[in-house]
Amino acid sequence: MSPTAPTPARRLGASRPALLATVTALLAGVLAWPAAQPAEAAPAVFAHPGVTVSRGQLDFARQQVNAGAQPWKGAYDQMLSSKYGSLTRTAKPRAVVECGSYSNPDNGCRDEREDAIAAYTQALAWYVTRDTRYAKKAIELMDAWSATIRDHTNSNAPLQTGWAGSSWPKAAEIIKYTYDGGWADSGRFSAMLRDVYLPEVVNGSNSNGNWELSMMEAAVGISVFLEDKASYDKAMAKFRTRTAAYVYLSSDGALPKTVPSQNLDTTQKIVAYWQGQYTFVNGLTQETCRDLTHTGYGISAISHIAETSRIQGQDLYGTDVGERLRHALGLQAKYELGEAVPGWLCGGSLHLGLGPVTEVGHNALHNRLGHAMTNTELLTARNRPAGGNNLFVAWETLTHGDNPS
């Protein structure tokens, strides 16, 4: 997984006219790349539960927890003892959630994200225990928001909607398709996703790549729950384009792929968008030189969408999506584990903090497909049981850790 170190180069800062001239000469071919790779069409019949986690995966997790097997029992205990697992939790819905940059102001931002994660947590607890109190609490949380929210506003509205909108359908899928106690207001919840969330995310974003990837995760998950094939196809096409523009492979050529709508039509613009990095290796992401935390958001969303697509019958892990995910995990994991950062990479310094984002990709690519992923495997084991990031990632050692389903 470790790329061969290229000839050392500094980040863009000092004038490098010869290099830029050479790379610019190759740019025309890169920019001729089509607007989107062939999209994966929606399935003829959607599988449920089918957003990030399948019924088979849920059954495996339940069996392992009930048998007291590790790491799943420890992961479950961690989940249930968290604030998201409390049966006394009270929802804090708002009609308008206002989120500025970095959630400042935060008028309902954290409350919305955490209530959505809590609904998913309660749904998982229901599935493992069959204790109806958890299912009812998940429904209570979802109903509180569907009865109240009407809009997201301010600069972070698209990202906020993507984060919360990634968790809501995961919870709803489990409850709607496995709980036989009834959900009277499920139609109102569907309307909330269709009218409040989907329009905010499905058209994408020209901001940093983790934005659009998280937004597409929400759009894909919502489309599965709504069985909306047109929105599924639209979101999946944007996902394929953005993934190719977010994670570099040497087969891309001298420069990374771009999202056509961003008009990154010069070498200088592309380098600037990649945080000043102009030496590209397999697995480098558009935000690696920003920090590994935001990079982790993007990697996580890629893995979640690939997993949902697999559950829906179209396995993206065997395409460039899987190859990009494999290399992205490996490169970031290597430095997260402590390897010295070479001078050609981000000026020799990285801001670490990848987060609990490796379980889904590791399970799919290493366990299921047999790829050697030494660094990713080491980091995954070190982080177990993986918790969450309080945004849109939660409990993936429980749901995907060494899960054969």
Coordinates of C-alpha atoms in Angstrom, one line a residue, residues 5-342:
A5 CA 8.4 7.9 -3.1
P6 CA 8.6 10.3 -6.0
T7 CA 11.5 12.6 -6.6
P8 CA 11.2 15.1 -3.7
A9 CA 9.5 18.3 -4.6
R10 CA 8.3 21.3 -2.6
R11 CA 4.8 22.4 -2.4
L12 CA 3.8 25.3 -4.6
G13 CA 5.2 28.5 -3.3
A14 CA 8.6 29.1 -4.9
S15 CA 8.3 29.7 -8.7
R16 CA 8.5 26.4 -10.6
P17 CA 7.9 27.6 -14.2
A18 CA 9.5 24.5 -15.9
L19 CA 7.4 22.1 -13.9
L20 CA 4.2 24.0 -14.4
A21 CA 4.9 24.4 -18.1
T22 CA 5.4 20.7 -18.5
V23 CA 2.3 19.8 -16.5
T24 CA 0.2 22.4 -18.3
A25 CA 1.2 20.9 -21.6
L26 CA -0.5 17.7 -20.4
L27 CA -3.6 19.4 -19.0
A28 CA -5.6 19.5 -22.2
G29 CA -5.9 15.7 -22.1
V30 CA -6.9 15.6 -18.5
L31 CA -9.6 18.2 -18.9
A32 CA -11.0 16.2 -21.8
W33 CA -12.1 13.6 -19.3
P34 CA -15.9 13.2 -19.6
A35 CA -18.2 14.9 -17.1
A36 CA -19.2 11.6 -15.5
Q37 CA -18.2 8.0 -15.6
P38 CA -21.0 5.6 -16.5
A39 CA -23.5 5.8 -13.6
E40 CA -24.7 2.7 -11.8
A41 CA -28.4 2.5 -12.5
A42 CA -30.9 2.1 -9.7
P43 CA -31.9 -1.5 -9.0
A44 CA -35.1 -2.8 -10.5
V45 CA -36.2 -3.6 -6.9
F46 CA -34.5 -1.9 -3.9
A47 CA -33.2 -4.1 -1.1
H48 CA -34.3 -3.2 2.4
P49 CA -32.9 -2.6 4.9
G50 CA -30.3 -1.4 2.4
V51 CA -28.6 1.8 3.4
T52 CA -24.9 1.1 4.4
V53 CA -26.0 -2.0 6.4
S54 CA -27.9 -5.0 5.1
R55 CA -30.2 -7.5 6.9
G56 CA -27.5 -10.1 6.6
Q57 CA -24.9 -7.8 8.2
L58 CA -27.4 -6.9 11.0
D59 CA -28.0 -10.6 11.6
F60 CA -24.3 -11.4 11.8
A61 CA -23.8 -8.5 14.3
R62 CA -26.7 -9.6 16.4
Q63 CA -25.5 -13.2 16.5
Q64 CA -22.0 -12.1 17.5
V65 CA -23.2 -9.8 20.3
N66 CA -25.6 -12.3 21.7
A67 CA -22.8 -14.9 21.7
G68 CA -20.6 -12.5 23.6
A69 CA -18.0 -12.6 20.8
Q70 CA -15.4 -9.8 20.4
P71 CA -15.0 -7.2 19.1
W72 CA -18.7 -7.0 18.4
K73 CA -19.9 -7.4 22.1
G74 CA -17.5 -4.6 23.2
A75 CA -18.6 -2.4 20.3
Y76 CA -22.3 -3.0 21.2
D77 CA -21.6 -2.2 24.9
Q78 CA -19.8 1.0 23.8
M79 CA -22.7 2.0 21.7
L80 CA -25.4 1.3 24.3
S81 CA -23.5 3.2 27.0
S82 CA -23.1 6.3 24.8
K83 CA -25.4 9.3 25.0
Y84 CA -27.0 8.0 21.8
G85 CA -28.1 4.8 23.4
S86 CA -30.1 6.4 26.3
L87 CA -33.8 5.6 26.4
T88 CA -34.4 8.9 28.2
R89 CA -33.1 11.0 25.4
T90 CA -35.4 13.8 24.4
A91 CA -35.4 15.1 20.8
K92 CA -34.6 18.8 20.2
P93 CA -36.2 19.5 16.8
R94 CA -36.3 23.0 15.1
A95 CA -38.3 24.3 12.2
V96 CA -35.2 26.0 10.8
V97 CA -31.7 24.6 11.4
E98 CA -29.2 27.4 10.9
C99 CA -25.5 26.4 10.5
G100 CA -22.8 28.8 9.6
S101 CA -19.2 27.9 8.7
Y102 CA -17.9 25.3 11.2
S103 CA -21.4 25.4 12.7
N104 CA -21.1 29.0 13.9
P105 CA -23.8 29.9 14.5
D106 CA -25.1 26.6 15.7
N107 CA -28.9 26.9 15.9
G108 CA -29.9 23.3 16.0
C109 CA -26.9 21.9 14.1
R110 CA -25.5 19.6 16.7
D111 CA -29.0 18.7 18.0
E112 CA -30.1 17.6 14.6
R113 CA -27.0 15.5 13.8
E114 CA -27.0 13.9 17.2
D115 CA -30.7 13.1 17.2
A116 CA -30.2 11.4 13.8
I117 CA -27.3 9.4 15.1
A118 CA -29.3 8.5 18.2
A119 CA -32.2 7.3 16.0
Y120 CA -29.8 5.0 14.2
T121 CA -28.3 3.9 17.5
Q122 CA -31.7 3.0 18.9
A123 CA -32.6 1.2 15.7
L124 CA -29.4 -0.9 16.0
A125 CA -30.2 -1.6 19.6
W126 CA -33.7 -2.7 18.7
Y127 CA -32.3 -5.1 16.1
V128 CA -29.8 -6.7 18.4
T129 CA -32.1 -7.0 21.5
R130 CA -35.6 -7.1 20.0
D131 CA -36.5 -4.8 22.9
T132 CA -39.3 -2.7 21.6
R133 CA -38.4 0.3 23.8
Y134 CA -35.5 1.0 21.4
A135 CA -37.6 0.8 18.3
K136 CA -40.1 3.2 19.9
K137 CA -37.4 5.6 20.9
A138 CA -36.0 5.6 17.4
I139 CA -39.5 6.4 16.1
E140 CA -40.0 9.1 18.7
L141 CA -36.8 10.8 17.6
M142 CA -37.7 10.6 13.9
D143 CA -41.3 11.7 14.4
A144 CA -40.2 14.7 16.5
W145 CA -38.1 16.0 13.6
S146 CA -40.5 15.1 10.8
A147 CA -43.2 17.1 12.6
T148 CA -41.1 20.2 12.9
I149 CA -38.2 20.8 10.5
R150 CA -38.9 22.8 7.4
D151 CA -35.5 24.2 6.2
H152 CA -31.7 24.4 6.6
T153 CA -30.1 27.9 6.3
N154 CA -26.8 29.7 6.3
S155 CA -23.5 28.7 4.6
N156 CA -23.2 25.2 6.0
A157 CA -26.7 24.2 5.1
P158 CA -25.8 21.7 2.4
L159 CA -23.1 20.0 4.5
Q160 CA -25.3 19.9 7.6
T161 CA -28.2 18.4 5.5
G162 CA -25.8 15.8 4.1
W163 CA -24.5 14.8 7.6
A164 CA -27.9 14.5 9.2
G165 CA -29.5 13.1 6.0
S166 CA -26.9 10.3 6.0
S167 CA -28.0 9.0 9.4
W168 CA -31.8 9.4 9.1
P169 CA -32.4 6.8 6.4
K170 CA -30.1 4.3 8.1
A171 CA -32.4 4.4 11.1
A172 CA -35.6 4.5 9.1
E173 CA -34.6 1.5 7.0
I174 CA -34.1 -0.7 10.0
I175 CA -37.3 0.4 11.7
K176 CA -39.6 0.3 8.7
Y177 CA -38.4 -3.1 7.5
T178 CA -37.7 -5.0 10.6
Y179 CA -39.9 -3.6 13.4
D180 CA -43.4 -5.1 13.3
G181 CA -44.9 -2.8 16.0
G182 CA -46.0 -0.2 13.4
W183 CA -44.8 3.3 12.6
A184 CA -47.9 5.5 12.1
D185 CA -46.1 8.6 10.8
S186 CA -43.6 6.9 8.5
G187 CA -45.2 8.7 5.6
R188 CA -44.6 12.1 7.2
F189 CA -40.9 11.1 7.7
S190 CA -40.7 10.2 4.1
A191 CA -42.1 13.6 3.1
M192 CA -39.5 15.2 5.3
L193 CA -36.7 13.4 3.5
R194 CA -38.2 14.2 0.1
D195 CA -39.1 17.8 0.7
V196 CA -36.5 19.1 3.2
Y197 CA -33.4 17.0 2.8
L198 CA -33.2 15.7 -0.8
P199 CA -33.5 19.0 -2.6
E200 CA -30.7 20.4 -0.5
V201 CA -28.2 17.7 -1.4
V202 CA -29.0 16.0 -4.7
N203 CA -27.6 18.8 -6.9
G204 CA -24.2 18.6 -5.3
S205 CA -21.6 21.2 -4.3
N206 CA -18.5 22.9 -5.7
S207 CA -16.9 23.2 -2.3
N208 CA -14.3 20.9 -0.9
G209 CA -14.8 17.3 -2.0
N210 CA -15.9 16.0 1.4
W211 CA -19.0 18.2 1.1
E212 CA -20.3 16.7 -2.1
L213 CA -19.4 13.2 -1.0
S214 CA -21.4 13.5 2.2
M215 CA -24.2 15.1 0.3
M216 CA -24.3 12.3 -2.1
E217 CA -24.2 9.8 0.7
A218 CA -27.4 11.4 2.0
A219 CA -29.0 11.6 -1.4
V220 CA -28.3 7.9 -2.2
G221 CA -29.5 6.7 1.2
I222 CA -32.7 8.9 1.0
S223 CA -33.3 7.6 -2.5
V224 CA -33.1 4.0 -1.4
F225 CA -35.6 4.7 1.4
L226 CA -38.0 6.6 -0.9
E227 CA -37.4 4.1 -3.7
D228 CA -36.7 7.1 -5.9
K229 CA -34.8 5.7 -8.9
A230 CA -34.2 9.0 -10.7
S231 CA -32.6 10.6 -7.6
Y232 CA -30.6 7.5 -7.0
D233 CA -29.2 7.6 -10.5
K234 CA -28.5 11.4 -10.3
A235 CA -26.7 11.1 -7.0
M236 CA -24.7 8.0 -8.1
A237 CA -23.5 9.8 -11.2
K238 CA -22.3 12.8 -9.2
F239 CA -20.7 10.4 -6.7
R240 CA -18.7 8.6 -9.4
T241 CA -17.4 12.0 -10.8
R242 CA -16.5 13.4 -7.4
T243 CA -14.8 10.2 -6.2
A244 CA -12.5 10.2 -9.2
A245 CA -11.8 13.9 -8.6
Y246 CA -11.2 13.4 -4.8
V247 CA -8.7 10.5 -4.8
Y248 CA -5.8 10.4 -7.2
L249 CA -4.6 7.3 -9.0
S250 CA -1.5 7.3 -11.2
S251 CA -3.6 6.2 -14.1
D252 CA -5.3 9.6 -14.0
G253 CA -2.2 11.1 -15.6
A254 CA -0.1 14.1 -14.6
L255 CA -2.9 15.8 -12.7
P256 CA -6.0 14.7 -10.8
K257 CA -9.4 14.4 -12.4
T258 CA -11.6 17.5 -12.0
V259 CA -15.3 18.1 -11.6
P260 CA -16.2 20.0 -14.8
S261 CA -18.6 22.4 -13.1
Q262 CA -15.7 23.8 -11.0
N263 CA -13.8 25.1 -14.0
L264 CA -10.5 24.0 -12.7
D265 CA -9.0 24.6 -16.1
T266 CA -5.4 25.4 -15.3
T267 CA -2.6 23.6 -13.5
Q268 CA -2.4 26.5 -11.0
K269 CA -6.1 26.2 -10.2
I270 CA -5.9 22.5 -9.7
V271 CA -2.8 22.7 -7.5
A272 CA -4.4 25.4 -5.4
Y273 CA -7.6 23.3 -5.0
W274 CA -5.4 20.4 -3.8
Q275 CA -4.0 22.6 -1.0
G276 CA -0.9 23.6 -2.8
Q277 CA 0.3 20.0 -3.4
Y278 CA 1.6 19.3 -6.9
T279 CA 3.3 15.9 -6.4
F280 CA 0.6 13.3 -6.8
V281 CA 0.7 9.6 -5.7
N282 CA -1.8 6.8 -5.4
G283 CA -4.3 7.5 -2.6
L284 CA -3.5 11.2 -2.2
T285 CA -6.8 13.1 -1.7
Q286 CA -7.9 16.6 -2.5
E287 CA -7.8 17.3 1.3
T288 CA -4.9 15.3 2.5
C289 CA -2.8 18.5 2.8
R290 CA -5.7 20.2 4.6
D291 CA -6.0 17.7 7.3
L292 CA -6.8 14.0 7.7
T293 CA -10.0 14.7 9.6
H294 CA -11.7 16.2 6.6
T295 CA -10.1 13.6 4.4
G296 CA -11.7 11.0 6.6
Y297 CA -15.1 12.5 6.0
G298 CA -14.6 12.0 2.3
I299 CA -13.2 8.5 2.6
S300 CA -16.1 7.5 4.9
A301 CA -18.7 8.8 2.5
I302 CA -17.1 6.9 -0.4
S303 CA -17.1 3.7 1.6
H304 CA -20.7 4.2 2.7
I305 CA -22.0 4.8 -0.8
A306 CA -20.0 1.8 -2.2
E307 CA -21.5 -0.4 0.5
T308 CA -25.0 0.8 -0.2
S309 CA -24.5 0.2 -3.9
R310 CA -23.3 -3.3 -3.2
I311 CA -26.3 -4.1 -1.0
Q312 CA -28.5 -2.8 -3.9
G313 CA -26.8 -5.3 -6.3
Q314 CA -24.1 -3.3 -8.0
D315 CA -20.7 -3.8 -6.5
L316 CA -18.5 -0.6 -7.0
Y317 CA -15.6 -2.1 -5.0
G318 CA -14.5 -3.8 -8.2
T319 CA -14.4 -0.5 -10.1
D320 CA -12.1 2.5 -9.8
V321 CA -14.1 3.5 -6.8
G322 CA -12.8 0.5 -4.9
E323 CA -9.2 1.1 -6.2
R324 CA -9.3 4.7 -5.1
L325 CA -10.8 3.8 -1.7
R326 CA -8.1 1.1 -1.1
H327 CA -5.2 3.4 -1.9
A328 CA -6.8 6.4 0.0
L329 CA -7.2 4.2 3.1
G330 CA -3.6 2.9 2.8
L331 CA -1.9 6.2 2.3
Q332 CA -3.7 8.0 5.1
A333 CA -3.4 5.0 7.5
K334 CA 0.4 4.9 7.0
Y335 CA 0.9 8.4 8.3
E336 CA -1.9 8.1 10.9
L337 CA 0.1 5.1 12.3
G338 CA 3.2 7.4 12.7
E339 CA 5.4 7.0 9.6
A340 CA 7.5 10.1 9.0
V341 CA 6.0 12.5 6.5
P342 CA 8.4 13.0 3.5

